[in-house]
Coordinates of C-alpha atoms in Angstrom, one line a residue:
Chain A
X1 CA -6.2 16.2 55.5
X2 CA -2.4 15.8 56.7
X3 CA -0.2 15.9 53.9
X4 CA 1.2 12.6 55.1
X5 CA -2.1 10.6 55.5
X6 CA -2.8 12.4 51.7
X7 CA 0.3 10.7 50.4
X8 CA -0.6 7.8 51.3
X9 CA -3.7 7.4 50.1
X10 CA -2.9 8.7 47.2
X11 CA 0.0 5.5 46.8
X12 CA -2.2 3.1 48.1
X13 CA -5.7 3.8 45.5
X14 CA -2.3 3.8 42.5
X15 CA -1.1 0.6 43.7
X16 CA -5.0 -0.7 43.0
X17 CA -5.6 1.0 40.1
X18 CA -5.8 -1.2 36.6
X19 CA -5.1 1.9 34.5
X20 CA -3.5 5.7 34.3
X21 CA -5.5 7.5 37.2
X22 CA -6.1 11.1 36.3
X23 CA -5.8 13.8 39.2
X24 CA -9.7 14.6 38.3
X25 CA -10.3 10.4 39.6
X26 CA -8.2 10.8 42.5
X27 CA -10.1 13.6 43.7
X28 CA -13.0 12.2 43.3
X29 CA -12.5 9.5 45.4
X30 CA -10.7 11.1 48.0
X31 CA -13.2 14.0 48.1
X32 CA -12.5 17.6 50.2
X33 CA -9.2 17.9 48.7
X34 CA -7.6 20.3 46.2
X35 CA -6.4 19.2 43.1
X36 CA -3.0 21.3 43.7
X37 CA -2.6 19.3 46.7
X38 CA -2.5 15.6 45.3
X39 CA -0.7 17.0 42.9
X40 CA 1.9 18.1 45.0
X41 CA 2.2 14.8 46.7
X42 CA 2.3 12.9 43.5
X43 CA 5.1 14.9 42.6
X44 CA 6.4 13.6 45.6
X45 CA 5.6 10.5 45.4
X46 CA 7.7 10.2 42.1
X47 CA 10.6 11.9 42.9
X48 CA 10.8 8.9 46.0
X49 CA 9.9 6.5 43.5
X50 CA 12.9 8.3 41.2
X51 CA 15.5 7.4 44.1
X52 CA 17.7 4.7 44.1
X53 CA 17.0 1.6 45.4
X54 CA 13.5 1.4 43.9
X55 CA 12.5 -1.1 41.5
X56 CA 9.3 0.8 40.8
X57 CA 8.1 4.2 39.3
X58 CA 5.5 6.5 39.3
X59 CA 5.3 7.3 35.9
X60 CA 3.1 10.7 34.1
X61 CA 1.1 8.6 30.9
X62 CA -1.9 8.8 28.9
X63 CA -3.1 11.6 30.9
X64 CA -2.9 10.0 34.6
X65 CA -0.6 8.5 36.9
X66 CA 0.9 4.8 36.7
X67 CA 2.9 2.4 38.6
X68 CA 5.3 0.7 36.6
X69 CA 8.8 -1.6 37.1
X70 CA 12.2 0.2 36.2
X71 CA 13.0 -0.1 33.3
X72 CA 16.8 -1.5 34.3
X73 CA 14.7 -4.5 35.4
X74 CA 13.0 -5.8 32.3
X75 CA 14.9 -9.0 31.6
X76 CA 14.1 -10.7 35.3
X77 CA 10.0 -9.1 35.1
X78 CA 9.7 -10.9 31.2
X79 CA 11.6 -14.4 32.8
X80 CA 8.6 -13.9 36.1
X81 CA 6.1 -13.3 33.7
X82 CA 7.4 -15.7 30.8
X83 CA 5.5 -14.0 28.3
X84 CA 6.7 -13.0 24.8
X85 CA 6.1 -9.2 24.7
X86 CA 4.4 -8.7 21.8
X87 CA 6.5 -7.7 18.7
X88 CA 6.1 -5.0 16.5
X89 CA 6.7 -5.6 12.8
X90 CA 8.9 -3.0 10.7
X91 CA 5.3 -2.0 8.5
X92 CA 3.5 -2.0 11.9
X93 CA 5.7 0.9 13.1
X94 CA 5.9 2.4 10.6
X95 CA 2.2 3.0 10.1
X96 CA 1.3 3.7 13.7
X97 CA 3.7 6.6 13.2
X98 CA 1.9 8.0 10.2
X99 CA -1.5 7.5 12.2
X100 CA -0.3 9.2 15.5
X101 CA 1.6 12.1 13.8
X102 CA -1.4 12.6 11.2
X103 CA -4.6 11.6 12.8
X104 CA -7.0 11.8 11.9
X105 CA -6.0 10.6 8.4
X106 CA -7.4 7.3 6.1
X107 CA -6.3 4.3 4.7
X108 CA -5.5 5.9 1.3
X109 CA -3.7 8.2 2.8
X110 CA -1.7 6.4 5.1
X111 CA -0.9 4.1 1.4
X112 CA 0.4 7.4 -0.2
X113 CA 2.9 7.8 2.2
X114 CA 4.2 4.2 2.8
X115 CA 3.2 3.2 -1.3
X116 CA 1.9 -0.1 -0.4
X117 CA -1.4 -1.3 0.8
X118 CA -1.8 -1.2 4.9
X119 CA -5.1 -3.2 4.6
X120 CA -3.5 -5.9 7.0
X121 CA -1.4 -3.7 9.1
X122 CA -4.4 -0.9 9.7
X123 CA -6.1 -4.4 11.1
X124 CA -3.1 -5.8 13.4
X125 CA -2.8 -2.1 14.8
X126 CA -6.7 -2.3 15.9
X127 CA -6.9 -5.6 16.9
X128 CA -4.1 -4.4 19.4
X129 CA -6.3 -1.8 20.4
X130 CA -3.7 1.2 19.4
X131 CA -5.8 2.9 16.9
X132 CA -9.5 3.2 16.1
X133 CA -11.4 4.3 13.7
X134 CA -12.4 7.9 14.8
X135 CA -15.1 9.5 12.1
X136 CA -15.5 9.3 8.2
X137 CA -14.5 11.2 6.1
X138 CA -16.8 13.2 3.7
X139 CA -15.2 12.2 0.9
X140 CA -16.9 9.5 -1.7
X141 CA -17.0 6.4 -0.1
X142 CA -17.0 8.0 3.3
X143 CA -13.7 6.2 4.4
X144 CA -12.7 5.6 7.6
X145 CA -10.6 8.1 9.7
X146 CA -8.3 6.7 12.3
X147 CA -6.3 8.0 15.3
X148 CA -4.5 6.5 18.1
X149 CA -5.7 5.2 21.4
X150 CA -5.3 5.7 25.2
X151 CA -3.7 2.1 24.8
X152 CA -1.4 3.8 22.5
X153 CA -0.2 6.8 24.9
X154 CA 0.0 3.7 27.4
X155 CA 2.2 1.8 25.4
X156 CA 4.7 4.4 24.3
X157 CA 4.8 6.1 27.2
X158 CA 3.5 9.5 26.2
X159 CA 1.8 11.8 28.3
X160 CA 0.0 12.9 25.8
X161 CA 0.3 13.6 21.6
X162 CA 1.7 16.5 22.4
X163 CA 4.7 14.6 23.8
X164 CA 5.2 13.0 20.6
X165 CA 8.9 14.6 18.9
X166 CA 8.0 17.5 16.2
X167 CA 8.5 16.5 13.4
X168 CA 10.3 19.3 12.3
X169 CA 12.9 17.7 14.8
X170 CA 12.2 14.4 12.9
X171 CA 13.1 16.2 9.4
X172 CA 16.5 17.7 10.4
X173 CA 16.9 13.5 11.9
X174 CA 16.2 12.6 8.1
X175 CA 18.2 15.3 6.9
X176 CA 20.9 13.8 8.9
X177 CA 20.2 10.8 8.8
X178 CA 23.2 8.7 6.4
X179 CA 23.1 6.0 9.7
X180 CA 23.6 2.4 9.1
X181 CA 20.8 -0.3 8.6
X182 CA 18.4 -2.0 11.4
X183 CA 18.6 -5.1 11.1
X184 CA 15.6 -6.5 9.4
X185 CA 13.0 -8.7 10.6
X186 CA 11.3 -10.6 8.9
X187 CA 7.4 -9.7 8.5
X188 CA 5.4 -10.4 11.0
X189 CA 2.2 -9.6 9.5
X190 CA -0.6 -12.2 8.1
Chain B
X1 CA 25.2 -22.2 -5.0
X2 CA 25.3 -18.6 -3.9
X3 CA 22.9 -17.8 -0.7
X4 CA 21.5 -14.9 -1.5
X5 CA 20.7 -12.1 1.4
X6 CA 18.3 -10.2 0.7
X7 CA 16.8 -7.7 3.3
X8 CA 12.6 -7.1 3.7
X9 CA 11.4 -3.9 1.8
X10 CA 8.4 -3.0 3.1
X11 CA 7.8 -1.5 -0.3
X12 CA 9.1 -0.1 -3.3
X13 CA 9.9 3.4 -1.3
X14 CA 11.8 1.7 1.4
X15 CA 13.6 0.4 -2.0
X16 CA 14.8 3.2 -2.8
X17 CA 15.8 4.7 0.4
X18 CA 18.0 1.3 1.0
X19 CA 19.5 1.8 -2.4
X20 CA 20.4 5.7 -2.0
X21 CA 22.0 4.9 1.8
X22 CA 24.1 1.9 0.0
X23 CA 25.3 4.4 -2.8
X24 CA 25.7 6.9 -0.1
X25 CA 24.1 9.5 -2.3
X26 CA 22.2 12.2 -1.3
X27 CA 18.4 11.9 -1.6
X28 CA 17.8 15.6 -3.1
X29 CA 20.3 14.6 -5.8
X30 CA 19.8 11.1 -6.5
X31 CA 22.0 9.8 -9.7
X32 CA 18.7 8.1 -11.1
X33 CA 20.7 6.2 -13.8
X34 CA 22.7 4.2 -11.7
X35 CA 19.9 3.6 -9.0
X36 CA 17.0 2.7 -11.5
X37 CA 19.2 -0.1 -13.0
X38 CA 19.7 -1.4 -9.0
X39 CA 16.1 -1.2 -8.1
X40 CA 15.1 -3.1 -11.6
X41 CA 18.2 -5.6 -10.8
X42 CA 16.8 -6.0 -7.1
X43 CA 13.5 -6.5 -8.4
X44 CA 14.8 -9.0 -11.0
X45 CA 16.3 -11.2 -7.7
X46 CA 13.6 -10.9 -6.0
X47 CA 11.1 -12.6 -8.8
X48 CA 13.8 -15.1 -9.5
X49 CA 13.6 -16.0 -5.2
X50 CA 10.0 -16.4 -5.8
X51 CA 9.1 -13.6 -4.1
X52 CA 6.1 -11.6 -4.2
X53 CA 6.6 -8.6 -5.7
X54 CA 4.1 -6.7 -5.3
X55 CA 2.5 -4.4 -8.2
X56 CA 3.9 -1.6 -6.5
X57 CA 7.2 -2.2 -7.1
X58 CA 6.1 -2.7 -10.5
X59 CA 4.5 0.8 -10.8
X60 CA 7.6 2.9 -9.2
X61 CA 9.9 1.1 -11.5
X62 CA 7.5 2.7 -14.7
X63 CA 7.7 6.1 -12.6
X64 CA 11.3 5.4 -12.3
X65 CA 12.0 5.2 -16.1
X66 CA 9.4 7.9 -16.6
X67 CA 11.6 10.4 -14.9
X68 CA 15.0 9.1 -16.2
X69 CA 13.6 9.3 -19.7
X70 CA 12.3 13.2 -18.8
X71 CA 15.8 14.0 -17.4
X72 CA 17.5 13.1 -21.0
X73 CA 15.3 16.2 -22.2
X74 CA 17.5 18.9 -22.9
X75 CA 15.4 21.4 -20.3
X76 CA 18.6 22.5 -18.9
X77 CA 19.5 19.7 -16.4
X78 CA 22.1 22.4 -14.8
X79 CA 19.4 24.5 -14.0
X80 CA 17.1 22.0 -12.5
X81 CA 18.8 22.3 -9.0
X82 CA 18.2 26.0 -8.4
X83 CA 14.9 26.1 -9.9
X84 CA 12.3 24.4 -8.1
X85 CA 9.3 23.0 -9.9
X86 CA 11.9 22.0 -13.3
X87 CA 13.2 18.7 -11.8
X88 CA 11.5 15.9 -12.6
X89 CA 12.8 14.2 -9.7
X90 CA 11.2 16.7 -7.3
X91 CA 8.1 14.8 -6.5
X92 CA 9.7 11.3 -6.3
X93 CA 12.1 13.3 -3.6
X94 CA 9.3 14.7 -1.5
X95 CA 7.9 11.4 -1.5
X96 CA 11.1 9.8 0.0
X97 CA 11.6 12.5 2.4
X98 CA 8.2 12.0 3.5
X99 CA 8.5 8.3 4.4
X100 CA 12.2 8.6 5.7
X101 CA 10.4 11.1 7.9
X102 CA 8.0 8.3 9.7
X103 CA 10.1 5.7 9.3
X104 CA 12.5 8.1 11.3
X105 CA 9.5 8.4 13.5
X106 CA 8.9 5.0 14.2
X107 CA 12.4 4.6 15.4
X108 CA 12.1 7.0 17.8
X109 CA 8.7 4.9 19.1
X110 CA 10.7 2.0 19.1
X111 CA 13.3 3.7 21.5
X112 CA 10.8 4.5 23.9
X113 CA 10.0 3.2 27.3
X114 CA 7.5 0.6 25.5
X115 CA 5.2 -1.1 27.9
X116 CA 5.3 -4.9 28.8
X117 CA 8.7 -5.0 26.7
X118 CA 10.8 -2.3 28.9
X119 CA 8.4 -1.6 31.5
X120 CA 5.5 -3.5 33.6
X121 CA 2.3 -2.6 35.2
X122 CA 0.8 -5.4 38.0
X123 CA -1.2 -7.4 35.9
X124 CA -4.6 -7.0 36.3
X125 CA -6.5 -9.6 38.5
X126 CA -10.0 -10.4 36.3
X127 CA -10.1 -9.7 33.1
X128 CA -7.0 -10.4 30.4
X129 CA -5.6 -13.2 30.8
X130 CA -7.8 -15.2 33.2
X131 CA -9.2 -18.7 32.3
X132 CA -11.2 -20.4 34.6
X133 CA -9.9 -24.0 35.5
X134 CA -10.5 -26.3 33.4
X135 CA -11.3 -24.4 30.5
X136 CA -9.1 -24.3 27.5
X137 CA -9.0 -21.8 24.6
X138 CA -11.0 -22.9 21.2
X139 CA -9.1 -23.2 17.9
X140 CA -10.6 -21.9 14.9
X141 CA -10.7 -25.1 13.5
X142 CA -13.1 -26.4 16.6
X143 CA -15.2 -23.6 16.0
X144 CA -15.6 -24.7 12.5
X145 CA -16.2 -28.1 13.0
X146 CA -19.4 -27.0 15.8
X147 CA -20.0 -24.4 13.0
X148 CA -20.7 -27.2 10.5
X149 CA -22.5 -29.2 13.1
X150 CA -24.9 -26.4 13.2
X151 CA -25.6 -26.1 9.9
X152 CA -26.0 -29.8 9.3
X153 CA -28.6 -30.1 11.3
X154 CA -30.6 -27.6 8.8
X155 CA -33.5 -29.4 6.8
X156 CA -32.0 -29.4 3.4
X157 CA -33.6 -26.8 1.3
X158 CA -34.9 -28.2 -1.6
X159 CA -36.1 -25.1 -3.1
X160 CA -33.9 -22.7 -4.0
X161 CA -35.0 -19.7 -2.8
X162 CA -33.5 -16.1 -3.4
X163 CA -34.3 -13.6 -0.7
X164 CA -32.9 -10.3 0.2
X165 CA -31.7 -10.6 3.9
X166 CA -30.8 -7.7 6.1
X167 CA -28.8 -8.8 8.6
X168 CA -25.5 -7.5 8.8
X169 CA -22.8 -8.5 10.9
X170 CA -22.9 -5.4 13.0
X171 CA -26.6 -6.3 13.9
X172 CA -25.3 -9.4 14.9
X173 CA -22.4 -8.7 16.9
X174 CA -25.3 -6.6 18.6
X175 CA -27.5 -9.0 19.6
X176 CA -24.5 -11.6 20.8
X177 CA -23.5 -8.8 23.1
X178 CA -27.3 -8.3 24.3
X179 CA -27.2 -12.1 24.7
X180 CA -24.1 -12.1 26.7
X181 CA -25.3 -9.5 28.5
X182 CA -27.3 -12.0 30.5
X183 CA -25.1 -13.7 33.6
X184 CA -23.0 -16.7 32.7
X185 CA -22.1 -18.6 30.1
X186 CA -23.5 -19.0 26.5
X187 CA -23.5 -22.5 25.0
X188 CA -22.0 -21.7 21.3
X189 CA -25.1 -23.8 19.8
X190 CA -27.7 -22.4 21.9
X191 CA -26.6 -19.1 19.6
X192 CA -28.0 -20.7 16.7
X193 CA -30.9 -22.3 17.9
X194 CA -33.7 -20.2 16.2
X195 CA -32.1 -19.5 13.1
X196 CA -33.1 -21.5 10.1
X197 CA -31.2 -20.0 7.5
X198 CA -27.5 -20.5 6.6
X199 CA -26.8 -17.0 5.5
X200 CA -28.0 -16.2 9.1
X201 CA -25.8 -18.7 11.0
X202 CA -23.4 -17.7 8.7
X203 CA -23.1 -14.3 9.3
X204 CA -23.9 -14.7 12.9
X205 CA -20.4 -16.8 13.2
X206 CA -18.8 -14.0 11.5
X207 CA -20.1 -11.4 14.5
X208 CA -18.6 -14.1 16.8
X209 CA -15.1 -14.1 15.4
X210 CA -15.5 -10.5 15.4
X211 CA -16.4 -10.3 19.0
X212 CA -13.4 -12.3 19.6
X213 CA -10.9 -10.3 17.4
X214 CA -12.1 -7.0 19.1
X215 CA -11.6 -9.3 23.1
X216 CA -14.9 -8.4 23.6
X217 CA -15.8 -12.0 24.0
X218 CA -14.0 -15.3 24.7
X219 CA -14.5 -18.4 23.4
X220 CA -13.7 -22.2 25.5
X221 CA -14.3 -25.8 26.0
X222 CA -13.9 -27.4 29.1
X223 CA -12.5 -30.7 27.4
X224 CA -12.0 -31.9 24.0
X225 CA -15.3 -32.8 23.3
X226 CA -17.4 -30.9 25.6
X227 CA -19.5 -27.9 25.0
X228 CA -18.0 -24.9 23.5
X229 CA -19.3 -21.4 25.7
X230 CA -19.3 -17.9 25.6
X231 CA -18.5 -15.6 28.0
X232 CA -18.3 -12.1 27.7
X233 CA -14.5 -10.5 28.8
X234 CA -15.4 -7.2 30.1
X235 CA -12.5 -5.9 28.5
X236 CA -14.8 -3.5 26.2
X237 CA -16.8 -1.1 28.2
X238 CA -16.1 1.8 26.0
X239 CA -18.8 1.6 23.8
X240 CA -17.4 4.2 22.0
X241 CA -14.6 2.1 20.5
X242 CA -17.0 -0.9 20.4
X243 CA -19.3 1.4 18.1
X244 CA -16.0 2.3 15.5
X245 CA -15.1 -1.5 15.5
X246 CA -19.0 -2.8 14.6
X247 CA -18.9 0.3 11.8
X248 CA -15.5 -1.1 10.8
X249 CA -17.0 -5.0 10.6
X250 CA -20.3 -4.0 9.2
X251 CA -18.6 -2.5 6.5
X252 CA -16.6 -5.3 5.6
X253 CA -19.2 -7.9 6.1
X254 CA -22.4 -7.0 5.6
X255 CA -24.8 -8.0 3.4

């Protein structure tokens, strides 16, 4: 298949797609060509994305390959679409970072860290679909073990965990770390 | 009258690290003295603004006095620094490093490219978001009120009669999906039709809100009085996840 003619089907079936599309789905569907091929033109597809004057870009996440709006144009997209994004309590964060950095890990463990009960935020994260319960854990009372979610890749941006910051980066940050105050919020939760 | 400000502490950790950054002392060193008597005084306001403090402030503020009264020892508080294992700080300090570390963590989340508040994908056509004309979302409170219509119409049970019933939400949420499996919409008291006992309507609501919370299923009423129906979203096809969420209600719920 001409490179050309490869390129743009490869646009068109990402301008359909609902979610991510992997490099394994694209080949699939357009079948007889090698995966170092559509890779190549997704490359190129982002770098024309990447230029200026382009309001959209083709961005690596959760794994696959994704359409989405420049950033630089948030405000006007949330006025088109008038929807409140959804917002992310202080104790929300906070414990979706314990889950993604030590998944899979339980309840009780994610309360020795933070030393209060997560009951209702371990809830709020699933009901969002960012983590799941995963296995049990063979420990009395076979608890629950949760880890993050494709949604949760989505939603950050990551490629994959991997992309996540080390968190030996994150403890020099603490070491570091005299900065000022966010401003709080108040809680969001139940 | 004063206003008082007082920020959120997500617990009695984040307490502490507010209290060490305001004293601008360092966390491997903290002058427990002066920084018990603020977290005891901060609890104190906080009780006295009626607010919940929860018992584990209560707890870290025992721990804290538990380690100031250790430190008055004389076990050679000069040496404590250089030899690891003698401070009775040390496993308050690992704790707080610890949870700066995530809370450091989250930040960085935060500062990402996070999607629908920084950046968009073209909404999807069917599924989220989609209400068929003339439809309108249920409140829980409609829900209830059909609920209670349902179980009115139950003969009154004169006997009382203690049986040991099986059914578990999980089961349940099973059988509304096989239900909705079928094309088109359910009528909400169709559901209960062949049930006969309340535990069992009960419980089968309970699977419904469940199904709801989890966007398997949606709930709506085409007008303030008309029927309430079910309809299935589509949204979970990874049965997968479905399976951890039913383990996750069953557990809660079941009898």
């Amino acid at each position: 298949m001409e490179r050309d003619v490869l390129k743009s089907a490869v646009e068109s079936l990402l301008f359909v797609a609902e979610n991510p599309l992997t490099v394994q789905r694209l080949c699939e569907v357009i079948d007889g060509v090698e995966k170092k091929n559509i890779v190549s033109v997704l490359t190129d597809l982002q770098a024309e994305y990447e230029g200026a004057g382009h309001g959209i870009r083709l961005v690596e996440v959760a794994g696959g390959y994704q359409f989405r709006t420049a950033r630089e144009n948030a405000d006007w997209v949330k006025k088109l679409l008038s929807g409140r994004p959804p917002r992310m309590s202080r104790a929300t964060l906070e414990t979706l970072a314990i889950i993604a950095y030590k998944q899979p890990i339980t309840r009780a463990e994610i309360e020795a860290i933070r030393g209060v009960d997560v009951d209702g935020v371990v809830s709020t994260l699933i009901e969002r679909a960012l983590i799941r319960a995963v296995a049990r854990k063979d420990v009395p009372g076979r608890p629950f073990l949760y880890g993050t979610t494709r949604e949760f890749l989505e939603t950050f941006n990551l490629k994959d965990l991997t992309q996540l910051p080390t968190l030996k980066e994150m403890e020099e940050i603490a070491l570091a770390a005299t900065g000022e105050e966010e401003p709080d919020e108040p809680p969001t939760e139940e | 009258m004063t206003k008082v400000q007082l920020p959120i502490f997500e617990g009695p950790l984040d307490l502490l690290l507010h209290l060490i950054k305001k004293n601008e002392v360092s966390v491997t060193d903290i002058p427990l003295s002066m920084i018990t008597e603020q977290y005891l005084a901060t609890l104190e306001l906080m009780q006295s603004l009626n607010l919940d403090v929860a018992g584990e402030f209560l707890v870290m503020a025992a721990t804290l006095i538990h380690i100031k009264s250790r430190m008055l020892l004389p076990a050679g508080e000069d040496e404590a620094d250089e030899e690891e294992g003698e401070d009775p700080r040390e496993e308050l300090v690992r704790r707080l490093m610890e949870y700066q570390r995530y809370k450091d963590a989250a930040e960085e989340l935060q500062k990402r490219e996070v999607l629908s508040r920084d950046v968009f994908v073209r909404p999807s056509g069917s599924a989220e978001g989609f209400t068929p004309v003339g439809f309108g979302e249920v409140s829980i409170f409609d829900l209830i009120s059909a609920l209670q219509a349902v179980l009115a119409r139950l003969p009154k049970e004169e006997l009382h009669e203690v049986t040991l019933e099986r059914i578990s939400v999980r089961d349940k949420m099973t059988f509304l999906l096989e239900v909705l499996r079928q094309p088109g919409r359910v009528v909400f008291q169709d559901l209960f039709r062949d049930m006969s006992s309340r535990i069992e309507i009960v419980i089968t609501f309970l699977a419904l809100l469940e199904l709801v919370k989890i966007r398997a299923i949606r709930i709506l009423q085409e007008e303030r009085t008309g029927p309430i129906v079910i309809e299935p979203t589509g949204a979970i096809e990874d049965s997968e996840g479905l399976e951890a969420e039913k383990d996750q209600a069953g557990s809660r719920h079941g009898t």
